[in-house]
Tab-separated table of C-alpha atoms and ligand atoms in Angstrom:
chain	number	residue	atom	x	y	z
A	1	PRO	CA	124.555	118.953	126.388
A	2	PHE	CA	123.178	115.594	127.512
A	3	ILE	CA	124.670	112.530	129.101
A	4	LEU	CA	123.400	109.474	127.217
A	5	SER	CA	123.749	105.863	128.345
A	6	ILE	CA	123.191	102.898	126.051
A	7	ALA	CA	122.129	99.803	127.989
A	8	GLY	CA	123.130	96.842	125.880
A	9	GLY	CA	126.230	98.664	124.636
A	10	GLY	CA	127.652	95.459	123.148
A	11	SER	CA	124.857	95.207	120.576
A	12	THR	CA	125.748	95.057	116.887
A	13	TYR	CA	123.322	97.964	116.468
A	14	THR	CA	125.378	100.304	118.710
A	15	PRO	CA	127.832	101.697	116.112
A	16	GLY	CA	124.985	102.534	113.711
A	17	ILE	CA	122.949	104.230	116.424
A	18	VAL	CA	125.947	106.255	117.601
A	19	LYS	CA	126.588	107.284	114.000
A	20	SER	CA	122.964	108.486	113.813
A	21	LEU	CA	123.606	110.495	116.978
A	22	MET	CA	126.788	112.009	115.531
A	23	VAL	CA	125.110	113.331	112.388
A	24	ARG	CA	122.440	114.965	114.573
A	25	LEU	CA	124.701	116.601	117.184
A	26	ALA	CA	123.426	120.049	116.253
A	27	ASP	CA	119.880	118.966	117.178
A	28	PHE	CA	120.767	116.684	120.078
A	29	PRO	CA	123.989	117.915	121.730
A	30	LEU	CA	125.930	115.386	123.769
A	31	ALA	CA	128.467	115.810	126.560
A	32	GLU	CA	129.032	112.118	127.115
A	33	ILE	CA	128.115	108.715	125.725
A	34	ARG	CA	128.287	105.744	128.050
A	35	LEU	CA	128.075	102.121	127.012
A	36	TYR	CA	126.723	99.746	129.614
A	37	ASP	CA	126.574	95.972	129.256
A	38	ILE	CA	126.814	92.944	131.496
A	39	ASP	CA	128.760	91.096	128.770
A	40	GLU	CA	132.132	92.740	129.170
A	41	ALA	CA	133.877	90.803	126.397
A	42	ARG	CA	131.273	91.632	123.811
A	43	GLN	CA	131.093	95.294	124.790
A	44	SER	CA	134.862	95.759	124.765
A	45	THR	CA	134.971	94.316	121.238
A	46	ILE	CA	132.401	96.836	119.978
A	47	ALA	CA	133.608	99.836	122.024
A	48	PRO	CA	136.678	100.815	119.934
A	49	VAL	CA	134.491	100.924	116.826
A	50	VAL	CA	132.023	103.175	118.638
A	51	GLU	CA	134.830	105.395	119.886
A	52	LYS	CA	136.152	105.788	116.346
A	53	VAL	CA	132.662	106.775	115.135
A	54	ILE	CA	132.503	109.412	117.875
A	55	ARG	CA	136.012	110.768	117.260
A	56	ASP	CA	135.359	111.146	113.538
A	57	HIS	CA	132.795	113.768	114.563
A	58	SER	CA	133.825	115.143	117.925
A	59	GLN	CA	136.887	115.398	120.134
A	60	SER	CA	134.990	116.760	123.102
A	61	ILE	CA	132.337	114.121	123.788
A	62	LYS	CA	133.413	112.001	126.721
A	63	PHE	CA	133.230	108.265	126.091
A	64	THR	CA	132.802	105.754	128.903
A	65	VAL	CA	132.542	101.969	128.735
A	66	THR	CA	131.403	100.177	131.850
A	67	ARG	CA	129.614	97.232	133.382
A	68	ASP	CA	128.933	99.168	136.566
A	69	ALA	CA	125.405	100.576	136.812
A	70	GLN	CA	126.335	103.588	138.911
A	71	THR	CA	129.092	104.624	136.505
A	72	ALA	CA	126.692	104.074	133.621
A	73	PHE	CA	123.688	105.992	134.891
A	74	ARG	CA	124.892	108.617	137.388
A	75	GLY	CA	123.388	111.939	136.294
A	76	ALA	CA	122.371	110.550	132.897
A	77	HIS	CA	119.620	112.375	130.984
A	78	PHE	CA	118.746	109.718	128.422
A	79	ILE	CA	119.022	105.966	128.501
A	80	PHE	CA	118.577	103.929	125.334
A	81	SER	CA	117.604	100.398	126.261
A	82	GLN	CA	118.443	97.644	123.804
A	83	MET	CA	119.136	94.672	126.040
A	84	ARG	CA	118.862	91.208	124.487
A	85	VAL	CA	118.413	88.788	127.366
A	86	GLY	CA	120.029	85.469	126.443
A	87	GLN	CA	121.655	86.981	123.343
A	88	TYR	CA	121.542	85.339	119.889
A	89	LYS	CA	122.075	81.885	121.334
A	90	MET	CA	118.631	82.125	122.959
A	91	ARG	CA	117.095	83.863	119.925
A	92	GLU	CA	118.145	80.825	117.949
A	93	LEU	CA	116.221	78.563	120.343
A	94	ASP	CA	113.201	80.890	120.323
A	95	GLU	CA	113.091	80.357	116.575
A	96	LYS	CA	114.058	76.699	116.372
A	97	ILE	CA	111.997	75.096	119.145
A	98	PRO	CA	108.646	76.126	117.613
A	99	LEU	CA	109.776	75.198	114.099
A	100	LYS	CA	110.620	71.700	115.291
A	101	HIS	CA	106.916	71.355	116.054
A	102	GLY	CA	105.689	72.972	112.851
A	103	VAL	CA	104.986	76.354	114.476
A	104	VAL	CA	106.304	79.772	113.351
A	105	GLY	CA	109.853	80.433	114.582
A	106	GLN	CA	110.329	84.166	115.084
A	107	GLU	CA	112.019	86.338	117.725
A	108	THR	CA	108.942	88.388	118.663
A	109	CYS	CA	105.911	86.720	117.042
A	110	GLY	CA	104.575	83.402	118.324
A	111	PRO	CA	106.042	81.191	121.044
A	112	GLY	CA	109.536	82.596	120.460
A	113	GLY	CA	108.326	86.067	121.354
A	114	LEU	CA	106.530	84.798	124.433
A	115	ALA	CA	109.671	82.980	125.567
A	116	TYR	CA	111.761	86.086	124.967
A	117	GLY	CA	109.162	88.081	126.914
A	118	LEU	CA	109.448	85.829	129.934
A	119	ARG	CA	113.215	86.352	129.834
A	120	THR	CA	113.031	90.139	129.524
A	121	ILE	CA	110.256	91.511	131.778
A	122	LEU	CA	112.115	91.249	135.082
A	123	PRO	CA	115.573	92.381	133.846
A	124	MET	CA	113.857	95.407	132.289
A	125	VAL	CA	112.359	96.299	135.659
A	126	GLU	CA	115.790	95.908	137.252
A	127	LEU	CA	117.205	98.300	134.688
A	128	ILE	CA	114.467	100.861	135.412
A	129	ASP	CA	115.213	100.656	139.126
A	130	LEU	CA	118.923	101.230	138.566
A	131	VAL	CA	118.206	104.189	136.335
A	132	GLU	CA	115.799	105.688	138.867
A	133	ARG	CA	118.417	105.276	141.568
A	134	PHE	CA	121.315	106.945	139.787
A	135	ALA	CA	120.148	108.997	136.821
A	136	ASP	CA	118.879	112.559	136.600
A	137	LYS	CA	115.350	112.751	138.031
A	138	ALA	CA	113.961	113.912	134.687
A	139	ALA	CA	115.784	111.197	132.708
A	140	TRP	CA	113.934	109.345	129.954
A	141	ILE	CA	114.442	105.707	129.070
A	142	VAL	CA	113.825	105.137	125.388
A	143	ASN	CA	113.184	101.426	125.229
A	144	TYR	CA	113.377	99.388	122.048
A	145	ALA	CA	114.334	96.108	123.698
A	146	ASN	CA	112.148	93.315	122.367
A	147	PRO	CA	109.610	91.852	122.572
A	148	ALA	CA	108.444	95.450	122.818
A	149	ALA	CA	104.723	94.764	123.305
A	150	ILE	CA	105.308	92.433	126.233
A	151	VAL	CA	108.066	94.562	127.745
A	152	ALA	CA	105.794	97.617	127.560
A	153	GLU	CA	102.960	95.756	129.291
A	154	GLY	CA	105.339	94.411	131.955
A	155	VAL	CA	106.648	97.903	132.667
A	156	ARG	CA	103.119	99.327	132.824
A	157	ARG	CA	102.124	96.683	135.344
A	158	LEU	CA	105.243	96.737	137.507
A	159	ARG	CA	106.545	100.313	137.208
A	160	PRO	CA	103.542	102.375	136.069
A	161	ASN	CA	105.155	105.734	136.810
A	162	ALA	CA	108.533	105.086	135.217
A	163	ARG	CA	109.642	107.535	132.535
A	164	VAL	CA	109.903	104.957	129.777
A	165	LEU	CA	108.916	105.476	126.161
A	166	ASN	CA	108.565	102.206	124.244
A	167	ILE	CA	109.254	102.285	120.534
A	168	CYS	CA	109.684	99.950	117.590
A	169	ASP	CA	111.208	100.755	114.235
A	170	MET	CA	109.004	98.474	112.141
A	171	PRO	CA	106.371	101.124	111.292
A	172	VAL	CA	109.066	103.677	110.492
A	173	ALA	CA	110.962	101.122	108.396
A	174	ALA	CA	107.718	100.536	106.497
A	175	MET	CA	107.367	104.309	106.120
A	176	ARG	CA	110.897	104.561	104.764
A	177	ASN	CA	109.923	102.059	102.088
A	178	MET	CA	106.630	103.873	101.443
A	179	GLY	CA	108.523	107.121	101.003
A	180	ALA	CA	110.939	105.444	98.582
A	181	ILE	CA	108.013	104.104	96.563
A	182	LEU	CA	106.211	107.448	96.513
A	183	GLY	CA	109.416	109.393	95.892
A	184	VAL	CA	109.223	111.510	99.059
A	185	ASP	CA	111.227	111.606	102.269
A	186	ARG	CA	109.625	109.583	105.040
A	187	HIS	CA	109.360	112.721	107.173
A	188	LYS	CA	106.827	114.033	104.645
A	189	LEU	CA	104.435	111.165	105.422
A	190	GLU	CA	101.717	111.525	108.021
A	191	VAL	CA	100.168	108.168	108.813
A	192	ASP	CA	97.221	106.874	110.763
A	193	TYR	CA	97.782	103.455	112.272
A	194	PHE	CA	96.181	101.301	114.937
A	195	GLY	CA	97.141	98.095	116.684
A	196	LEU	CA	99.604	96.552	119.069
A	197	ASN	CA	103.349	96.370	118.502
A	198	HIS	CA	104.126	94.065	115.544
A	199	PHE	CA	100.348	93.671	115.127
A	200	GLY	CA	98.570	96.570	113.449
A	201	TRP	CA	97.343	98.335	110.333
A	202	PHE	CA	98.056	101.589	108.505
A	203	THR	CA	94.759	103.242	107.590
A	204	ARG	CA	96.003	106.457	105.953
A	205	VAL	CA	99.315	107.518	104.437
A	206	ARG	CA	99.100	111.228	103.751
A	207	VAL	CA	101.531	113.349	101.757
A	208	ASP	CA	100.693	117.066	101.901
A	209	GLY	CA	97.290	116.128	103.247
A	210	GLU	CA	96.412	113.698	100.467
A	211	ASP	CA	95.975	109.995	101.125
A	212	GLN	CA	98.467	107.985	99.075
A	213	LEU	CA	97.441	104.580	100.394
A	214	PRO	CA	95.590	103.632	97.173
A	215	ALA	CA	98.728	104.363	95.122
A	216	LEU	CA	100.851	102.405	97.574
A	217	ARG	CA	98.494	99.455	97.384
A	218	ARG	CA	98.859	99.352	93.615
A	219	HIS	CA	102.650	99.228	93.957
A	220	ILE	CA	102.539	96.616	96.707
A	221	ALA	CA	100.173	94.404	94.711
A	222	LYS	CA	102.985	94.086	92.166
A	223	PHE	CA	106.236	94.350	94.087
A	224	GLY	CA	105.512	94.127	97.800
A	225	LEU	CA	106.543	96.946	100.128
A	226	LEU	CA	109.942	97.192	98.504
A	227	THR	CA	111.747	99.140	95.828
A	228	GLU	CA	114.751	97.822	93.954
A	229	ASP	CA	117.022	100.531	95.313
A	230	ALA	CA	115.546	100.391	98.841
A	231	ALA	CA	117.006	96.908	99.104
A	232	GLN	CA	120.376	98.216	98.014
A	233	THR	CA	120.476	101.232	100.286
A	234	ASP	CA	119.594	99.127	103.329
A	235	PRO	CA	121.889	96.129	103.737
A	236	GLN	CA	119.990	94.719	106.715
A	237	HIS	CA	116.738	94.629	104.841
A	238	ALA	CA	118.453	93.258	101.744
A	239	ASP	CA	119.017	89.948	103.567
A	240	PRO	CA	116.882	87.189	102.019
A	241	SER	CA	114.670	86.838	105.093
A	242	TRP	CA	113.861	90.542	105.120
A	243	VAL	CA	113.172	90.737	101.387
A	244	LYS	CA	110.702	87.896	101.939
A	245	THR	CA	109.110	89.818	104.807
A	246	TRP	CA	108.485	92.875	102.624
A	247	ARG	CA	107.156	90.694	99.787
A	248	ASN	CA	104.822	88.643	101.990
A	249	ILE	CA	102.882	91.734	102.891
A	250	LYS	CA	101.256	91.452	99.447
A	251	PRO	CA	99.231	88.258	100.020
A	252	ILE	CA	97.918	89.497	103.363
A	253	MET	CA	97.200	92.968	102.005
A	254	ASP	CA	95.073	91.430	99.259
A	255	ASN	CA	92.701	90.247	101.985
A	256	PHE	CA	92.365	93.715	103.499
A	257	PRO	CA	90.633	95.905	100.939
A	258	GLU	CA	91.288	99.160	102.786
A	259	TYR	CA	94.099	98.925	105.285
A	260	LEU	CA	97.743	98.118	104.963
A	261	PRO	CA	98.877	95.458	107.425
A	262	ASN	CA	102.101	95.622	109.419
A	263	PRO	CA	104.389	93.056	107.729
A	264	TYR	CA	104.602	91.101	110.987
A	265	LEU	CA	100.935	90.133	110.611
A	266	GLN	CA	102.132	87.550	108.093
A	267	TYR	CA	103.286	85.355	110.975
A	268	TYR	CA	99.778	85.300	112.452
A	269	LEU	CA	97.641	85.346	109.326
A	270	MET	CA	99.627	83.028	107.040
A	271	SER	CA	101.404	80.891	109.608
A	272	GLU	CA	101.329	77.668	107.580
A	273	GLN	CA	102.919	79.267	104.529
A	274	ILE	CA	105.573	80.899	106.702
A	275	VAL	CA	106.469	77.622	108.397
A	276	ALA	CA	106.617	75.874	105.023
A	277	HIS	CA	109.264	78.355	103.899
A	278	GLN	CA	111.297	78.515	107.111
A	279	ASP	CA	114.348	76.296	107.510
A	280	PRO	CA	114.187	74.664	110.967
A	281	ASP	CA	117.978	74.270	110.975
A	282	HIS	CA	118.891	77.750	109.805
A	283	THR	CA	116.880	80.718	111.052
A	284	ARG	CA	117.201	84.494	111.208
A	285	ALA	CA	119.421	84.185	114.305
A	286	ASN	CA	121.909	82.164	112.234
A	287	GLU	CA	121.684	84.674	109.411
A	288	VAL	CA	122.497	87.500	111.847
A	289	MET	CA	125.313	85.617	113.610
A	290	GLU	CA	126.909	84.635	110.296
A	291	GLY	CA	126.280	88.014	108.705
A	292	ARG	CA	125.950	91.203	110.699
A	293	GLU	CA	127.722	89.923	113.821
A	294	LYS	CA	130.633	88.236	112.101
A	295	LYS	CA	131.226	91.174	109.803
A	296	LEU	CA	131.289	93.676	112.672
A	297	PHE	CA	133.521	91.549	114.884
A	298	ALA	CA	135.957	91.026	112.008
A	299	ALA	CA	135.991	94.749	111.311
A	300	ALA	CA	136.635	95.504	114.982
A	301	GLN	CA	139.600	93.147	114.878
A	302	GLU	CA	140.939	94.636	111.687
A	303	TYR	CA	140.610	98.118	113.152
A	304	GLN	CA	142.569	97.045	116.235
A	305	SER	CA	145.458	95.689	114.179
A	306	THR	CA	145.592	98.146	111.248
A	307	GLY	CA	143.954	101.316	112.567
A	308	ILE	CA	141.634	101.282	109.567
A	309	LEU	CA	137.939	100.642	110.137
A	310	PRO	CA	136.281	98.828	107.227
A	311	ASP	CA	132.693	99.695	106.341
A	312	ALA	CA	131.001	97.075	108.494
A	313	PHE	CA	127.848	98.400	110.062
A	314	HIS	CA	124.563	99.764	108.940
A	315	VAL	CA	123.348	103.300	109.580
A	316	GLY	CA	119.656	103.289	108.942
A	317	VAL	CA	116.197	104.351	109.826
A	318	HIS	CA	116.403	102.547	113.193
A	319	GLY	CA	118.959	104.930	114.696
A	320	ALA	CA	117.510	107.983	112.957
A	321	PHE	CA	114.103	107.232	114.457
A	322	ILE	CA	115.503	106.821	117.970
A	323	VAL	CA	117.239	110.193	117.683
A	324	ASP	CA	114.043	111.829	116.370
A	325	VAL	CA	112.103	110.532	119.352
A	326	ALA	CA	114.813	111.564	121.826
A	327	CYS	CA	114.876	115.105	120.367
A	328	SER	CA	111.133	115.408	120.699
A	329	LEU	CA	111.319	114.293	124.356
A	330	ALA	CA	114.273	116.547	125.087
A	331	PHE	CA	112.916	119.731	123.549
A	332	ASP	CA	109.162	119.222	123.850
A	333	LEU	CA	108.854	119.266	120.053
A	334	ARG	CA	105.449	117.533	120.001
A	335	GLN	CA	106.437	115.630	116.886
A	336	ARG	CA	104.050	112.971	115.713
A	337	HIS	CA	105.537	109.455	115.803
A	338	LEU	CA	104.194	105.916	115.992
A	339	VAL	CA	104.992	104.608	119.459
A	340	ILE	CA	103.758	102.108	122.017
A	341	VAL	CA	101.636	103.892	124.575
A	342	GLU	CA	98.785	103.307	126.997
A	343	ASN	CA	95.578	103.447	124.939
A	344	ARG	CA	93.626	106.014	127.010
A	345	GLY	CA	90.804	105.931	124.479
A	346	ALA	CA	92.918	106.310	121.335
A	347	ILE	CA	91.400	103.069	119.994
A	348	ALA	CA	87.866	103.535	121.281
A	349	ASN	CA	86.933	99.860	121.418
A	350	LEU	CA	90.060	98.488	123.062
A	351	PRO	CA	90.639	98.608	126.829
A	352	TYR	CA	91.635	101.995	128.213
A	353	ASP	CA	94.854	100.612	129.735
A	354	ALA	CA	96.011	98.404	126.817
A	355	MET	CA	99.505	99.144	125.529
A	356	VAL	CA	98.751	99.981	121.898
A	357	GLU	CA	100.762	101.215	118.928
A	358	VAL	CA	99.276	104.430	117.511
A	359	PRO	CA	100.495	107.857	116.391
A	360	ALA	CA	101.280	110.084	119.344
A	361	TYR	CA	102.625	113.570	119.967
A	362	ILE	CA	105.931	113.266	121.801
A	363	THR	CA	106.357	115.961	124.421
A	364	SER	CA	108.798	116.396	127.287
A	365	GLN	CA	106.199	114.560	129.409
A	366	GLY	CA	105.962	111.559	127.103
A	367	ALA	CA	103.515	110.376	124.461
A	368	GLU	CA	100.020	111.821	123.939
A	369	PRO	CA	98.174	109.275	121.805
A	370	VAL	CA	96.100	110.495	118.856
A	371	ARG	CA	92.510	109.244	118.580
A	372	MET	CA	92.099	106.609	115.902
A	373	GLY	CA	88.433	105.974	116.700
A	374	ALA	CA	86.751	102.588	116.891
A	375	VAL	CA	88.148	99.761	114.777
A	376	PRO	CA	86.102	97.142	112.888
A	377	LEU	CA	84.941	94.036	114.757
A	378	PHE	CA	87.301	91.726	112.876
A	379	HIS	CA	90.393	93.757	113.757
A	380	GLN	CA	89.178	94.398	117.283
A	381	THR	CA	88.782	90.664	117.847
A	382	LEU	CA	92.238	89.822	116.513
A	383	LEU	CA	93.700	92.587	118.674
A	384	MET	CA	91.868	91.453	121.802
A	385	GLN	CA	93.118	87.903	121.401
A	386	GLN	CA	96.719	89.035	120.932
A	387	LEU	CA	96.407	91.490	123.821
A	388	ALA	CA	95.054	88.760	126.098
A	389	SER	CA	97.964	86.507	125.153
A	390	GLU	CA	100.473	89.246	125.989
A	391	GLN	CA	98.753	90.266	129.228
A	392	LEU	CA	98.477	86.679	130.450
A	393	LEU	CA	102.155	86.182	129.752
A	394	VAL	CA	103.035	89.208	131.866
A	395	GLU	CA	100.827	87.894	134.664
A	396	ALA	CA	102.535	84.513	134.334
A	397	ALA	CA	105.897	86.223	134.874
A	398	ILE	CA	104.689	88.252	137.845
A	399	GLU	CA	102.828	85.434	139.569
A	400	GLY	CA	105.044	82.550	138.448
A	401	SER	CA	101.916	80.971	137.003
A	402	TYR	CA	102.274	77.959	134.699
A	403	GLU	CA	98.556	78.040	134.002
A	404	LYS	CA	98.634	81.631	132.730
A	405	ALA	CA	101.715	80.937	130.613
A	406	LEU	CA	99.869	78.025	129.026
A	407	GLN	CA	96.870	80.264	128.358
A	408	ALA	CA	99.155	82.880	126.810
A	409	PHE	CA	100.690	80.295	124.461
A	410	THR	CA	97.265	78.860	123.604
A	411	LEU	CA	95.816	82.267	122.688
A	412	ASN	CA	98.666	83.104	120.323
A	413	ARG	CA	97.326	82.755	116.784
A	414	THR	CA	100.501	81.083	115.524
A	415	VAL	CA	99.867	78.153	117.883
A	416	PRO	CA	97.340	75.747	116.348
A	417	THR	CA	96.138	73.868	119.453
A	418	MET	CA	96.459	73.768	123.206
A	419	VAL	CA	98.419	70.540	122.818
A	420	HIS	CA	101.028	72.389	120.772
A	421	ALA	CA	100.994	75.133	123.389
A	422	LYS	CA	101.784	72.731	126.208
A	423	THR	CA	104.492	70.862	124.298
A	424	LEU	CA	106.194	74.143	123.396
A	425	LEU	CA	105.859	75.669	126.836
A	426	ASP	CA	107.336	72.594	128.515
A	427	GLU	CA	110.242	72.450	126.116
A	428	MET	CA	110.864	76.165	126.490
A	429	ILE	CA	110.847	75.929	130.284
A	430	GLU	CA	113.783	73.535	129.956
A	431	ALA	CA	115.613	75.704	127.442
A	432	ASN	CA	115.112	78.873	129.506
A	433	ARG	CA	116.078	77.413	132.870
A	434	ASP	CA	118.750	80.088	133.455
A	435	TYR	CA	116.468	82.969	132.523
A	436	TRP	CA	112.772	82.474	133.283
A	437	PRO	CA	111.095	83.039	136.611
A	438	ALA	CA	109.997	79.668	138.046
A	439	LEU	CA	106.561	78.666	136.714
B	1	G6P	C1	112.793	95.118	113.121
B	1	G6P	C2	111.859	95.018	114.284
B	1	G6P	C3	112.597	94.669	115.531
B	1	G6P	C4	113.444	93.443	115.317
B	1	G6P	C5	114.350	93.628	114.154
B	1	G6P	C6	115.084	92.341	113.872
B	1	G6P	O1	113.615	96.210	113.265
B	1	G6P	O2	111.135	96.192	114.517
B	1	G6P	O3	111.648	94.460	116.532
B	1	G6P	O4	114.214	93.177	116.452
B	1	G6P	O5	113.613	93.970	113.039
B	1	G6P	O6	116.051	92.580	112.939
B	1	G6P	P1	117.186	91.484	112.678
B	1	G6P	O7	117.937	92.056	111.549
B	1	G6P	O8	117.948	91.341	113.962
B	1	G6P	O9	116.456	90.220	112.330
B	2	MN	MN1	110.107	95.941	116.589
């Protein structure tokens, strides 16, 4: 049985992920679960809920809550990384500063994502170093800390040999919805996909070897990538902002006759319409703080005083996907999953060392990307521009370069002009004083 540490234990996602682990104990046996967080107050609020989730399934799994790295990682076999540097207070600024200037306000797309990237690259490297110091030598870090594309590139540049697998649940969340539309379990889908994280396209969606993308497109043209009951079975994605996200895929899809865009492409390809519908005073961060966070904290309090835990957290595709990936790493299952991996020729006309998002076979040695071939010039060009923005941002963090940060902001498609880029960068330098490397 494995020792698993969750870095960012105080996240509102932790109870749901641990629940996903509990229902899969037969596949992924656990001796111990450790929560690790630098925010002690937040983690100790969430921990009793997590402990209850564990005890409902197992009396024998050891449960440890700590803010000490050695206690957290000593001998650990798997580390799930879900740190959120600056927490929701900084997510709110990532979203609101751009919106104030008429630019998309989003946690990973646009200037908000770049700002979040500059906060996260170096702490992620610190985490890797702590893990390498204390954990089992064969330990795997499964990283889904955002902004995943930038974090993955930062790790590749600074710790190229680290055993880190970078993942994002957006493709698998899309696949859950596709499965619901087609009436099959998402595990029955085999997809082809190319791009970068939060910036890519599905090119095939096979069920029993037959491409169902045309059928999906017909559904999406009417309803978006959403079914009535999908919204009900997934409370997170039933929030108004998420319903909008799944609906907005329709107008961008209409412009791609063959492929199915990742919903996040809406921020880059219909930026003006997105901004027009965003509320600069109330963003997704507010929705999460007033919704998911408040509900879970209230439930934790109620549990403390009454011993009864109300139904207050979501168990969804996010946790299930993480467990799938961990199983494939642990037991060399060679399952095919969409992950973020060094290109190595998978997309023939993107750089060999780009961190791309493609299907890959997950073995005990990591991800083996599947060849997706060359992509059309239009897509290649969009991808190259986004890649350059992300790579320049990582270089800005490493070198402390203002100039490269400005180039990164300027190349982001959500940013209309270099003047906007400079205004936003300067304002974000102020806002991120406690977090960014000096530029
Ligand atoms: C999806 C994305 C993540 C993102 C999350 C935000 O799962 O893949 O990258 O962090 O959505 O969800 P939230 O409910 O916090 O807005
Ligand atoms: Mn993601």
